[in-house]
């Protein structure tokens, strides 16, 4: 397990932050490789609660180096706020945070375009400018961290981009134009504050591999939000899958030792898009309340539903997940009856695969297997054997249905509310 990818196997918010925090003291380096401040990764211990958006969740472990890789899109304002927050909690960050010069910058017009576009076609984005920034990256007109710290390059690139964006803002959206000087001055301040963290991350990581350092790649979002394989267009604009972890960090795929999937014991989704097992009813509301299912980044209520083994199986195959951590099992303790979607019914036929288009996905009906609830508090369980039979039966079924091993069972938000199966 010297180089591991950890990723979400559903629609994000599976509890990646908590599990990265637990595992990261076994690694030397934790790397974010895609997404940006659309992520919200929560870690709780004692009476402390941290939510990280851009900085890897390994930052709470003193000996861990945290890397923001080339595939991440960085909002410098959000980054500096997070750095400030970390410092104010007396966590050392000097020499522990490294930023790739190849990572792209989120600019003010990205955030404005994100929200203007949302008014026209509702994806339910986080409004953090993620999509428009990746558009510029792939259009080869984006501005990178290396440009930010080179004043004349930044000035030229900002001029070119702003000329074009101002036309779009004015002519398509009837929005006021943005002022070059104020953005330039604002970003020069960011450049001065960020410069010290920027190093050649590609060579740093590859040298670390040669030195046999242990590296954990921390996924953001989740497999079903993948821009290629998710429920397009209701997805994010990056690849939160195992392939994306490699391209977003410069670590070759052949160096990956294992892929760890994080799954929630039920399903949630924030924003629009198909959700076959959604409980758009009183029960869904209850699960939201018990699971405190409100976005860690936007505070939006998360849509809740049953565990969907068809989707998770797809995520296992796509990412080659070797084992999983299942989170929030405690939230199901309140239920009399628990369902798992095992197949989809489509045009009168039962199928095991996800249809290719969202139009087809809208026509399927989940086929459920039903379990009796265990109706007892499991948050104090420390070993698998301590769990009630109903909970064990549920886990066994999920494991068989999805074809993976479960090595970690999370029974509460705190660090110590965790069962590890050796
Ligand atoms: P991430 O984006 O995948 O890191 O997940 P989030 O932090 O957005 O959302 C997961 C939420 O569930 C956070 O509030 C966590 O503190 C919380 N959480 C994680 N694991 C558990 C668990 O096993 N039980 C409960 N009740 N809460 C959990
Ligand atoms: P973490 O890392 C859950 C969702 C948004 C929206 C879609 C596109 O905390 O699991 P974007 O702002 O990325 O363009 O929005 O993706 N989304 C997430 N949902 N968890 C996340 O991150 C998400 N990041 C983006 O709600 O539906
Ligand atoms: Mg989250």
CSV table of C-alpha atoms and ligand atoms in Angstrom, one decimal:
chain,number,residue,atom,x,y,z
A,1,UNK,CA,0.0,0.0,0.0
A,2,UNK,CA,2.7,2.5,-0.8
A,3,UNK,CA,0.7,4.6,-3.3
A,4,UNK,CA,-3.0,4.5,-2.7
A,5,UNK,CA,-5.9,6.3,-4.4
A,6,UNK,CA,-8.9,7.0,-2.1
A,7,UNK,CA,-12.1,8.2,-3.9
A,8,UNK,CA,-15.8,8.6,-3.6
A,9,UNK,CA,-17.8,5.7,-5.1
A,10,UNK,CA,-21.2,7.6,-5.2
A,11,UNK,CA,-22.1,11.3,-5.7
A,12,UNK,CA,-19.6,12.8,-3.3
A,13,UNK,CA,-19.8,13.5,0.4
A,14,UNK,CA,-19.2,9.8,1.2
A,15,UNK,CA,-17.0,10.8,4.2
A,16,UNK,CA,-13.7,10.9,2.3
A,17,UNK,CA,-12.3,13.6,4.7
A,18,UNK,CA,-12.9,11.5,7.8
A,19,UNK,CA,-11.2,8.4,6.2
A,20,UNK,CA,-8.3,10.3,4.8
A,21,UNK,CA,-7.7,11.8,8.2
A,22,UNK,CA,-7.7,8.3,9.8
A,23,UNK,CA,-5.4,6.7,7.1
A,24,UNK,CA,-3.1,9.7,6.6
A,25,UNK,CA,-0.9,9.0,9.6
A,26,UNK,CA,0.2,5.8,7.7
A,27,UNK,CA,1.4,7.9,4.7
A,28,UNK,CA,4.1,10.5,4.2
A,29,UNK,CA,2.3,12.6,1.6
A,30,UNK,CA,-1.4,13.3,0.8
A,31,UNK,CA,-2.2,14.7,-2.6
A,32,UNK,CA,-5.3,16.4,-4.0
A,33,UNK,CA,-5.4,15.8,-7.8
A,34,UNK,CA,-8.7,17.2,-9.1
A,35,UNK,CA,-11.6,19.5,-8.3
A,36,UNK,CA,-11.3,22.6,-6.3
A,37,UNK,CA,-13.1,24.4,-3.5
A,38,UNK,CA,-16.3,22.7,-4.6
A,39,UNK,CA,-15.1,19.9,-2.3
A,40,UNK,CA,-16.0,20.0,1.4
A,41,UNK,CA,-14.2,17.4,3.5
A,42,UNK,CA,-15.1,17.2,7.1
A,43,UNK,CA,-13.0,15.8,10.0
A,44,UNK,CA,-14.2,15.6,13.6
A,45,UNK,CA,-12.4,14.7,16.7
A,46,UNK,CA,-12.9,15.7,20.4
A,47,UNK,CA,-14.9,18.9,20.2
A,48,UNK,CA,-13.1,20.0,17.0
A,49,UNK,CA,-14.6,20.1,13.5
A,50,UNK,CA,-12.6,21.0,10.4
A,51,UNK,CA,-13.9,21.4,6.9
A,52,UNK,CA,-11.3,21.4,4.1
A,53,UNK,CA,-12.0,22.6,0.6
A,54,UNK,CA,-8.6,22.8,-1.2
A,55,UNK,CA,-6.0,21.7,1.3
A,56,UNK,CA,-5.6,17.9,1.7
A,57,UNK,CA,-7.2,16.4,4.8
A,58,UNK,CA,-3.8,15.0,5.8
A,59,UNK,CA,-2.9,18.5,7.1
A,60,UNK,CA,-4.0,17.6,10.6
A,61,UNK,CA,-1.2,15.0,10.9
A,62,UNK,CA,2.1,16.9,11.6
A,63,UNK,CA,4.4,14.5,9.7
A,64,UNK,CA,2.4,14.5,6.5
A,65,UNK,CA,3.3,16.7,3.5
A,66,UNK,CA,0.2,18.0,1.7
A,67,UNK,CA,0.2,18.5,-2.0
A,68,UNK,CA,-2.2,20.3,-4.3
A,69,UNK,CA,-1.6,18.7,-7.7
A,70,UNK,CA,-1.7,20.0,-11.3
A,71,UNK,CA,-5.3,18.7,-11.8
A,72,UNK,CA,-6.8,21.0,-9.1
A,73,UNK,CA,-8.3,24.3,-9.9
A,74,UNK,CA,-7.3,26.8,-7.2
A,75,UNK,CA,-9.3,29.8,-6.0
A,76,UNK,CA,-6.5,31.7,-4.4
A,77,UNK,CA,-8.8,33.6,-2.1
A,78,UNK,CA,-10.4,30.3,-0.8
A,79,UNK,CA,-6.9,28.8,-0.4
A,80,UNK,CA,-5.6,31.7,1.6
A,81,UNK,CA,-8.6,31.7,3.9
A,82,UNK,CA,-8.0,28.0,4.5
A,83,UNK,CA,-4.3,28.6,5.2
A,84,UNK,CA,-5.3,31.3,7.7
A,85,UNK,CA,-7.9,29.0,9.3
A,86,UNK,CA,-5.2,26.3,9.7
A,87,UNK,CA,-2.7,28.7,11.1
A,88,UNK,CA,-5.3,30.1,13.6
A,89,UNK,CA,-5.8,26.5,14.8
A,90,UNK,CA,-2.0,26.3,15.6
A,91,UNK,CA,-1.4,23.7,12.9
A,92,UNK,CA,1.9,24.1,11.3
A,93,UNK,CA,1.8,24.6,7.5
A,94,UNK,CA,5.2,25.8,6.7
A,95,UNK,CA,7.1,23.3,4.5
A,96,UNK,CA,4.1,21.1,4.7
A,97,UNK,CA,2.0,22.5,1.8
A,98,UNK,CA,3.2,22.2,-1.7
A,99,UNK,CA,1.4,23.6,-4.8
A,100,UNK,CA,1.9,22.6,-8.4
A,101,UNK,CA,2.8,25.4,-10.8
A,102,UNK,CA,0.6,23.7,-13.4
A,103,UNK,CA,-2.6,23.9,-11.4
A,104,UNK,CA,-5.1,26.4,-12.9
A,105,UNK,CA,-6.4,29.5,-11.2
A,106,UNK,CA,-10.0,30.3,-10.6
A,107,UNK,CA,-10.6,33.9,-11.7
A,108,UNK,CA,-13.5,36.2,-10.6
A,109,UNK,CA,-15.1,35.8,-14.1
A,110,UNK,CA,-15.2,32.0,-13.6
A,111,UNK,CA,-17.4,32.4,-10.5
A,112,UNK,CA,-19.6,35.0,-12.2
A,113,UNK,CA,-20.0,32.8,-15.3
A,114,UNK,CA,-20.8,29.8,-13.2
A,115,UNK,CA,-23.7,31.5,-11.4
A,116,UNK,CA,-25.0,33.3,-14.6
A,117,UNK,CA,-25.0,29.9,-16.4
A,118,UNK,CA,-26.8,28.3,-13.5
A,119,UNK,CA,-29.7,30.8,-14.0
A,120,UNK,CA,-30.1,29.5,-17.6
A,121,UNK,CA,-29.6,25.7,-17.1
A,122,UNK,CA,-29.7,24.4,-13.6
A,123,UNK,CA,-27.0,21.8,-12.8
A,124,UNK,CA,-27.0,22.8,-9.2
A,125,UNK,CA,-23.3,23.6,-9.1
A,126,UNK,CA,-21.5,24.8,-6.0
A,127,UNK,CA,-21.0,28.2,-7.7
A,128,UNK,CA,-17.2,28.0,-7.1
A,129,UNK,CA,-16.3,28.7,-10.8
A,130,UNK,CA,-15.2,25.1,-11.3
A,131,UNK,CA,-16.8,24.4,-14.7
A,132,UNK,CA,-15.7,27.7,-16.4
A,133,UNK,CA,-12.2,27.3,-15.1
A,134,UNK,CA,-11.8,23.8,-16.6
A,135,UNK,CA,-13.4,25.1,-19.8
A,136,UNK,CA,-10.5,27.6,-20.1
A,137,UNK,CA,-8.0,24.9,-19.2
A,138,UNK,CA,-9.1,22.7,-22.0
A,139,UNK,CA,-9.4,25.7,-24.4
A,140,UNK,CA,-5.8,26.3,-23.6
A,141,UNK,CA,-6.4,29.9,-22.5
A,142,UNK,CA,-6.4,29.3,-18.7
A,143,UNK,CA,-4.1,31.0,-16.3
A,144,UNK,CA,-1.9,28.7,-14.1
A,145,UNK,CA,-0.2,29.2,-10.8
A,146,UNK,CA,3.1,29.5,-12.7
A,147,UNK,CA,1.6,32.5,-14.5
A,148,UNK,CA,0.3,34.1,-11.3
A,149,UNK,CA,3.8,34.2,-9.9
A,150,UNK,CA,5.3,35.8,-13.0
A,151,UNK,CA,3.9,39.3,-13.1
A,152,UNK,CA,4.4,40.1,-16.8
A,153,UNK,CA,3.0,36.8,-18.0
A,154,UNK,CA,0.0,37.2,-15.7
A,155,UNK,CA,-0.6,40.7,-16.9
A,156,UNK,CA,-0.7,39.5,-20.5
A,157,UNK,CA,-2.8,36.5,-19.9
A,158,UNK,CA,-5.3,38.4,-17.8
A,159,UNK,CA,-5.6,41.1,-20.5
A,160,UNK,CA,-6.4,38.5,-23.2
A,161,UNK,CA,-8.8,36.6,-21.0
A,162,UNK,CA,-10.6,39.6,-19.7
A,163,UNK,CA,-11.1,41.1,-23.2
A,164,UNK,CA,-12.9,37.9,-24.2
A,165,UNK,CA,-14.8,37.4,-20.9
A,166,UNK,CA,-16.0,41.0,-20.8
A,167,UNK,CA,-17.6,40.5,-24.2
A,168,UNK,CA,-19.3,37.4,-23.1
A,169,UNK,CA,-20.5,39.0,-19.9
A,170,UNK,CA,-21.8,42.1,-21.7
A,171,UNK,CA,-23.2,40.6,-24.9
A,172,UNK,CA,-24.6,37.3,-23.7
A,173,UNK,CA,-25.5,38.0,-20.1
A,174,UNK,CA,-26.0,41.7,-20.1
A,175,UNK,CA,-23.6,41.8,-17.1
A,176,UNK,CA,-21.3,44.7,-16.2
A,177,UNK,CA,-17.7,44.4,-17.4
A,178,UNK,CA,-15.0,43.6,-15.0
A,179,UNK,CA,-12.1,46.0,-14.3
A,180,UNK,CA,-8.6,44.9,-15.2
A,181,UNK,CA,-6.8,46.9,-12.6
A,182,UNK,CA,-8.8,45.7,-9.6
A,183,UNK,CA,-8.4,42.0,-10.6
A,184,UNK,CA,-4.7,42.5,-11.4
A,185,UNK,CA,-4.0,44.1,-8.0
A,186,UNK,CA,-6.0,41.6,-6.1
A,187,UNK,CA,-4.2,38.7,-7.7
A,188,UNK,CA,-0.7,40.3,-7.3
A,189,UNK,CA,-1.4,40.2,-3.5
A,190,UNK,CA,-2.3,36.5,-3.8
A,191,UNK,CA,0.8,35.9,-5.8
A,192,UNK,CA,3.0,37.3,-3.0
A,193,UNK,CA,1.3,35.1,-0.4
A,194,UNK,CA,1.2,31.9,-2.5
A,195,UNK,CA,4.6,31.9,-4.1
A,196,UNK,CA,6.4,30.2,-1.1
A,197,UNK,CA,4.3,27.1,-1.5
A,198,UNK,CA,4.9,26.6,-5.2
A,199,UNK,CA,7.4,23.9,-6.2
A,200,UNK,CA,8.0,21.4,-9.0
A,201,UNK,CA,5.4,18.9,-7.7
A,202,UNK,CA,5.8,16.4,-10.5
A,203,UNK,CA,9.5,15.9,-9.7
A,204,UNK,CA,8.9,16.0,-6.0
A,205,UNK,CA,6.3,13.2,-6.2
A,206,UNK,CA,8.3,11.1,-8.6
A,207,UNK,CA,11.5,11.4,-6.4
A,208,UNK,CA,9.3,10.5,-3.4
A,209,UNK,CA,8.2,7.4,-5.2
A,210,UNK,CA,11.9,6.5,-5.8
A,211,UNK,CA,12.6,7.1,-2.2
A,212,UNK,CA,9.7,4.6,-1.3
A,213,UNK,CA,7.6,7.3,0.4
A,214,UNK,CA,4.0,6.4,1.0
A,215,UNK,CA,1.5,8.5,-0.9
A,216,UNK,CA,-2.3,8.8,-0.5
A,217,UNK,CA,-4.2,10.5,-3.3
A,218,UNK,CA,-7.3,12.1,-1.9
A,219,UNK,CA,-10.2,12.2,-4.3
A,220,UNK,CA,-12.8,14.9,-4.3
A,221,UNK,CA,-16.4,14.6,-5.5
A,222,UNK,CA,-17.4,11.1,-6.5
A,223,UNK,CA,-17.5,8.6,-9.4
A,224,UNK,CA,-21.0,9.4,-10.5
A,225,UNK,CA,-20.0,13.1,-10.8
A,226,UNK,CA,-17.2,12.2,-13.2
A,227,UNK,CA,-17.4,14.3,-16.4
A,228,UNK,CA,-17.0,11.3,-18.6
A,229,UNK,CA,-18.7,8.5,-16.7
A,230,UNK,CA,-21.1,10.3,-14.4
A,231,UNK,CA,-24.7,11.3,-14.9
A,232,UNK,CA,-23.8,13.9,-17.6
A,233,UNK,CA,-24.5,16.8,-17.8
A,234,UNK,CA,-25.3,16.7,-14.0
A,235,UNK,CA,-21.7,16.1,-13.1
A,236,UNK,CA,-18.7,18.1,-12.1
A,237,UNK,CA,-16.0,19.2,-14.7
A,238,UNK,CA,-13.2,16.9,-13.7
A,239,UNK,CA,-12.5,13.1,-13.4
A,240,UNK,CA,-12.9,12.1,-9.7
A,241,UNK,CA,-12.0,8.6,-10.8
A,242,UNK,CA,-8.7,6.6,-10.4
A,243,UNK,CA,-7.6,7.7,-13.9
A,244,UNK,CA,-8.1,11.3,-12.9
A,245,UNK,CA,-6.0,10.8,-9.8
A,246,UNK,CA,-3.0,9.9,-12.0
A,247,UNK,CA,-3.3,12.6,-14.6
A,248,UNK,CA,-4.0,15.2,-11.9
A,249,UNK,CA,-0.8,14.4,-10.0
A,250,UNK,CA,1.7,13.1,-12.5
A,251,UNK,CA,1.9,9.7,-10.8
A,252,UNK,CA,2.0,7.0,-13.4
A,253,UNK,CA,-0.9,4.4,-13.2
A,254,UNK,CA,1.5,1.6,-13.0
A,255,UNK,CA,2.8,2.9,-9.6
A,256,UNK,CA,-0.6,2.7,-7.9
A,257,UNK,CA,-0.7,-0.1,-5.3
A,258,UNK,CA,-4.4,0.1,-4.4
A,259,UNK,CA,-7.7,1.9,-4.9
A,260,UNK,CA,-9.8,2.5,-1.8
A,261,UNK,CA,-13.5,3.3,-2.3
A,262,UNK,CA,-15.5,5.3,0.1
A,263,UNK,CA,-19.2,4.5,0.2
A,264,UNK,CA,-22.0,5.8,2.3
A,265,UNK,CA,-24.3,3.2,3.8
A,266,UNK,CA,-27.1,4.9,1.9
A,267,UNK,CA,-27.0,7.4,-1.0
A,268,UNK,CA,-27.0,11.2,-1.2
A,269,UNK,CA,-26.7,13.7,-3.9
A,270,UNK,CA,-26.6,17.6,-3.9
A,271,UNK,CA,-27.7,19.5,-6.9
A,272,UNK,CA,-29.8,18.3,-9.9
A,273,UNK,CA,-29.7,15.1,-11.8
A,274,UNK,CA,-31.0,11.6,-11.8
A,275,UNK,CA,-31.1,9.6,-8.6
A,276,UNK,CA,-32.9,6.3,-9.0
A,277,UNK,CA,-33.1,5.4,-5.3
A,278,UNK,CA,-34.1,8.8,-4.1
A,279,UNK,CA,-36.5,9.0,-1.2
A,280,UNK,CA,-38.3,12.2,-2.1
A,281,UNK,CA,-40.6,11.9,0.9
A,282,UNK,CA,-40.8,12.0,4.7
A,283,UNK,CA,-38.4,9.1,5.1
A,284,UNK,CA,-35.8,10.9,3.0
A,285,UNK,CA,-36.3,13.9,5.2
A,286,UNK,CA,-35.7,11.8,8.3
A,287,UNK,CA,-32.5,10.3,6.9
A,288,UNK,CA,-31.3,13.9,6.1
A,289,UNK,CA,-32.0,14.9,9.7
A,290,UNK,CA,-30.4,11.8,11.2
A,291,UNK,CA,-27.4,12.0,8.9
A,292,UNK,CA,-27.1,15.8,9.1
A,293,UNK,CA,-27.1,15.7,5.3
A,294,UNK,CA,-26.4,19.4,4.5
A,295,UNK,CA,-23.5,20.3,2.1
A,296,UNK,CA,-20.2,21.0,3.8
A,297,UNK,CA,-19.4,23.7,1.2
A,298,UNK,CA,-22.8,25.3,0.4
A,299,UNK,CA,-25.0,24.2,3.3
A,300,UNK,CA,-27.6,22.9,0.8
A,301,UNK,CA,-29.8,20.0,1.9
A,302,UNK,CA,-28.6,16.8,0.3
A,303,UNK,CA,-31.1,14.5,-1.4
A,304,UNK,CA,-31.2,11.2,0.4
A,305,UNK,CA,-32.1,7.6,-0.8
A,306,UNK,CA,-31.3,3.9,-0.5
A,307,UNK,CA,-27.9,2.4,-1.2
A,308,UNK,CA,-27.6,1.6,-4.9
A,309,UNK,CA,-25.5,-1.4,-5.5
A,310,UNK,CA,-25.8,-1.1,-9.3
A,311,UNK,CA,-24.1,2.3,-9.2
A,312,UNK,CA,-21.5,1.3,-6.6
A,313,UNK,CA,-20.7,-1.8,-8.6
A,314,UNK,CA,-20.1,0.4,-11.7
A,315,UNK,CA,-17.8,2.6,-9.6
A,316,UNK,CA,-15.9,-0.6,-8.4
A,317,UNK,CA,-15.3,-1.6,-12.0
A,318,UNK,CA,-14.5,1.8,-13.4
A,319,UNK,CA,-11.9,2.6,-10.6
A,320,UNK,CA,-10.8,-1.0,-9.9
A,321,UNK,CA,-11.6,-0.5,-6.2
A,322,UNK,CA,-9.8,-3.0,-4.1
A,323,UNK,CA,-11.5,-2.4,-0.8
A,324,UNK,CA,-13.9,0.1,0.7
A,325,UNK,CA,-14.6,2.1,3.9
A,326,UNK,CA,-18.4,2.2,4.5
A,327,UNK,CA,-19.5,5.3,6.4
A,328,UNK,CA,-22.6,6.5,8.3
A,329,UNK,CA,-23.8,3.0,9.1
A,330,UNK,CA,-25.0,4.5,12.4
A,331,UNK,CA,-27.5,6.7,10.5
A,332,UNK,CA,-29.5,3.6,9.5
A,333,UNK,CA,-29.8,2.5,13.1
A,334,UNK,CA,-33.1,4.4,13.4
A,335,UNK,CA,-34.9,2.5,10.6
A,336,UNK,CA,-37.4,-0.4,10.9
A,337,UNK,CA,-36.6,-1.5,7.4
A,338,UNK,CA,-33.6,-0.9,5.1
A,339,UNK,CA,-33.5,-1.3,1.4
A,340,UNK,CA,-30.7,-1.9,-1.1
A,341,UNK,CA,-31.2,-1.5,-4.8
A,342,UNK,CA,-29.8,-4.7,-6.5
A,343,UNK,CA,-30.9,-4.3,-10.1
A,344,UNK,CA,-32.8,-1.9,-12.3
A,345,UNK,CA,-36.0,-2.7,-14.1
A,346,UNK,CA,-36.0,-1.4,-17.7
A,347,UNK,CA,-38.7,-1.9,-20.2
A,348,UNK,CA,-40.0,-4.9,-18.2
A,349,UNK,CA,-36.5,-6.4,-18.0
A,350,UNK,CA,-34.1,-6.6,-15.0
A,351,UNK,CA,-30.7,-5.3,-15.8
A,352,UNK,CA,-27.4,-5.0,-13.8
A,353,UNK,CA,-25.9,-2.1,-15.7
A,354,UNK,CA,-26.5,1.6,-15.6
A,355,UNK,CA,-28.1,2.9,-18.8
A,356,UNK,CA,-25.8,5.2,-20.9
A,357,UNK,CA,-28.0,8.3,-20.9
A,358,UNK,CA,-29.8,10.2,-18.2
A,359,UNK,CA,-33.0,10.0,-20.3
A,360,UNK,CA,-32.9,6.2,-20.0
A,361,UNK,CA,-31.8,6.4,-16.4
A,362,UNK,CA,-35.0,8.4,-15.7
A,363,UNK,CA,-37.1,5.5,-17.0
A,364,UNK,CA,-35.7,2.7,-14.8
A,365,UNK,CA,-37.2,1.4,-11.6
A,366,UNK,CA,-34.9,0.2,-8.8
A,367,UNK,CA,-35.4,-3.4,-7.7
A,368,UNK,CA,-34.9,-3.7,-4.0
A,369,UNK,CA,-33.9,-6.2,-1.4
A,370,UNK,CA,-35.3,-5.4,2.0
A,371,UNK,CA,-33.7,-5.9,5.4
A,372,UNK,CA,-34.9,-5.6,9.0
A,373,UNK,CA,-33.3,-2.7,10.8
A,374,UNK,CA,-31.2,-3.4,13.9
A,375,UNK,CA,-32.7,-0.5,15.9
A,376,UNK,CA,-29.8,-0.1,18.4
A,377,UNK,CA,-27.0,2.4,18.9
A,378,UNK,CA,-23.8,1.3,17.2
A,379,UNK,CA,-21.7,4.4,17.6
A,380,UNK,CA,-19.8,2.8,20.5
A,381,UNK,CA,-19.0,-0.4,18.7
A,382,UNK,CA,-15.2,-0.8,18.3
A,383,UNK,CA,-15.0,-4.2,16.7
A,384,UNK,CA,-17.0,-5.9,13.9
A,385,UNK,CA,-18.1,-8.5,16.4
A,386,UNK,CA,-19.8,-5.8,18.6
A,387,UNK,CA,-22.2,-4.9,15.8
A,388,UNK,CA,-25.8,-6.2,16.0
A,389,UNK,CA,-26.6,-9.1,13.7
A,390,UNK,CA,-28.8,-7.0,11.5
A,391,UNK,CA,-26.0,-4.6,10.8
A,392,UNK,CA,-23.6,-7.4,10.0
A,393,UNK,CA,-26.2,-9.0,7.7
A,394,UNK,CA,-26.5,-5.6,5.9
A,395,UNK,CA,-22.8,-5.2,5.5
A,396,UNK,CA,-22.4,-8.8,4.3
A,397,UNK,CA,-25.0,-8.3,1.7
A,398,UNK,CA,-23.5,-5.0,0.4
A,399,UNK,CA,-20.1,-6.6,0.3
A,400,UNK,CA,-21.3,-9.6,-1.8
A,401,UNK,CA,-23.6,-7.5,-4.0
A,402,UNK,CA,-20.8,-5.1,-4.9
A,403,UNK,CA,-17.9,-7.6,-5.0
A,404,UNK,CA,-15.5,-5.8,-2.7
A,405,UNK,CA,-14.0,-6.2,0.7
A,406,UNK,CA,-15.0,-3.8,3.5
A,407,UNK,CA,-12.0,-3.0,5.7
A,408,UNK,CA,-13.3,0.1,7.6
A,409,UNK,CA,-16.8,0.7,9.0
A,410,UNK,CA,-17.5,4.2,10.2
A,411,UNK,CA,-20.2,4.4,12.9
A,412,UNK,CA,-20.0,8.1,13.7
A,413,UNK,CA,-18.4,11.4,12.5
A,414,UNK,CA,-15.5,11.3,15.0
A,415,UNK,CA,-12.1,9.7,14.5
A,416,UNK,CA,-12.7,7.1,17.2
A,417,UNK,CA,-16.1,6.1,15.9
A,418,UNK,CA,-14.5,3.7,13.5
A,419,UNK,CA,-14.1,0.0,13.2
A,420,UNK,CA,-11.2,-1.4,11.3
A,421,UNK,CA,-11.4,-5.0,10.2
A,422,UNK,CA,-7.9,-6.4,10.3
B,1,LIG,P1,-16.6,14.1,2.0
B,1,LIG,O1,-16.9,15.3,1.1
B,1,LIG,O2,-16.6,12.8,1.3
B,1,LIG,O3,-15.3,14.3,2.8
B,1,LIG,O4,-17.8,14.1,3.1
B,1,LIG,P2,-18.4,15.4,3.8
B,1,LIG,O5,-17.5,15.8,4.9
B,1,LIG,O6,-18.9,16.4,2.8
B,1,LIG,O7,-19.7,14.8,4.4
B,1,LIG,C1,-19.7,13.7,5.3
B,1,LIG,C2,-20.4,14.1,6.6
B,1,LIG,O8,-20.7,12.9,7.3
B,1,LIG,C3,-19.5,15.0,7.5
B,1,LIG,O9,-20.3,15.8,8.2
B,1,LIG,C4,-18.8,14.0,8.4
B,1,LIG,O10,-18.5,14.5,9.7
B,1,LIG,C5,-20.0,13.0,8.6
B,1,LIG,N1,-19.6,11.6,8.8
B,1,LIG,C6,-18.5,10.9,8.3
B,1,LIG,N2,-18.6,9.6,8.7
B,1,LIG,C7,-19.7,9.5,9.4
B,1,LIG,C8,-20.3,8.4,10.1
B,1,LIG,O11,-19.8,7.2,10.0
B,1,LIG,N3,-21.4,8.6,10.8
B,1,LIG,C9,-22.0,9.9,10.8
B,1,LIG,N4,-23.1,10.0,11.5
B,1,LIG,N5,-21.4,10.9,10.2
B,1,LIG,C10,-20.3,10.7,9.5
B,2,LIG,P1,-16.9,16.5,-2.1
B,2,LIG,O1,-15.4,16.4,-2.4
B,2,LIG,C1,-21.0,16.5,-3.5
B,2,LIG,C2,-21.7,18.6,-7.2
B,2,LIG,C3,-22.6,19.9,-7.2
B,2,LIG,C4,-23.3,19.8,-8.5
B,2,LIG,C5,-22.2,19.2,-9.4
B,2,LIG,C6,-21.4,20.3,-10.2
B,2,LIG,O2,-17.2,17.2,-0.8
B,2,LIG,O3,-17.5,15.1,-2.1
B,2,LIG,P2,-19.5,22.0,-9.5
B,2,LIG,O4,-19.5,23.1,-8.5
B,2,LIG,O5,-18.5,21.0,-9.3
B,2,LIG,O6,-19.5,22.4,-10.9
B,2,LIG,O7,-21.0,21.3,-9.4
B,2,LIG,O8,-21.3,18.5,-8.6
B,2,LIG,N1,-20.6,18.6,-6.4
B,2,LIG,C7,-20.5,17.9,-5.2
B,2,LIG,N2,-21.4,17.1,-4.6
B,2,LIG,N3,-19.7,16.6,-3.0
B,2,LIG,C8,-18.8,17.3,-3.6
B,2,LIG,O9,-17.5,17.3,-3.2
B,2,LIG,C9,-19.2,18.0,-4.8
B,2,LIG,N4,-18.5,18.9,-5.6
B,2,LIG,C10,-19.4,19.2,-6.6
B,2,LIG,O10,-23.5,19.8,-6.1
B,2,LIG,O11,-24.3,18.8,-8.5
B,3,LIG,MG1,-18.1,16.9,0.9
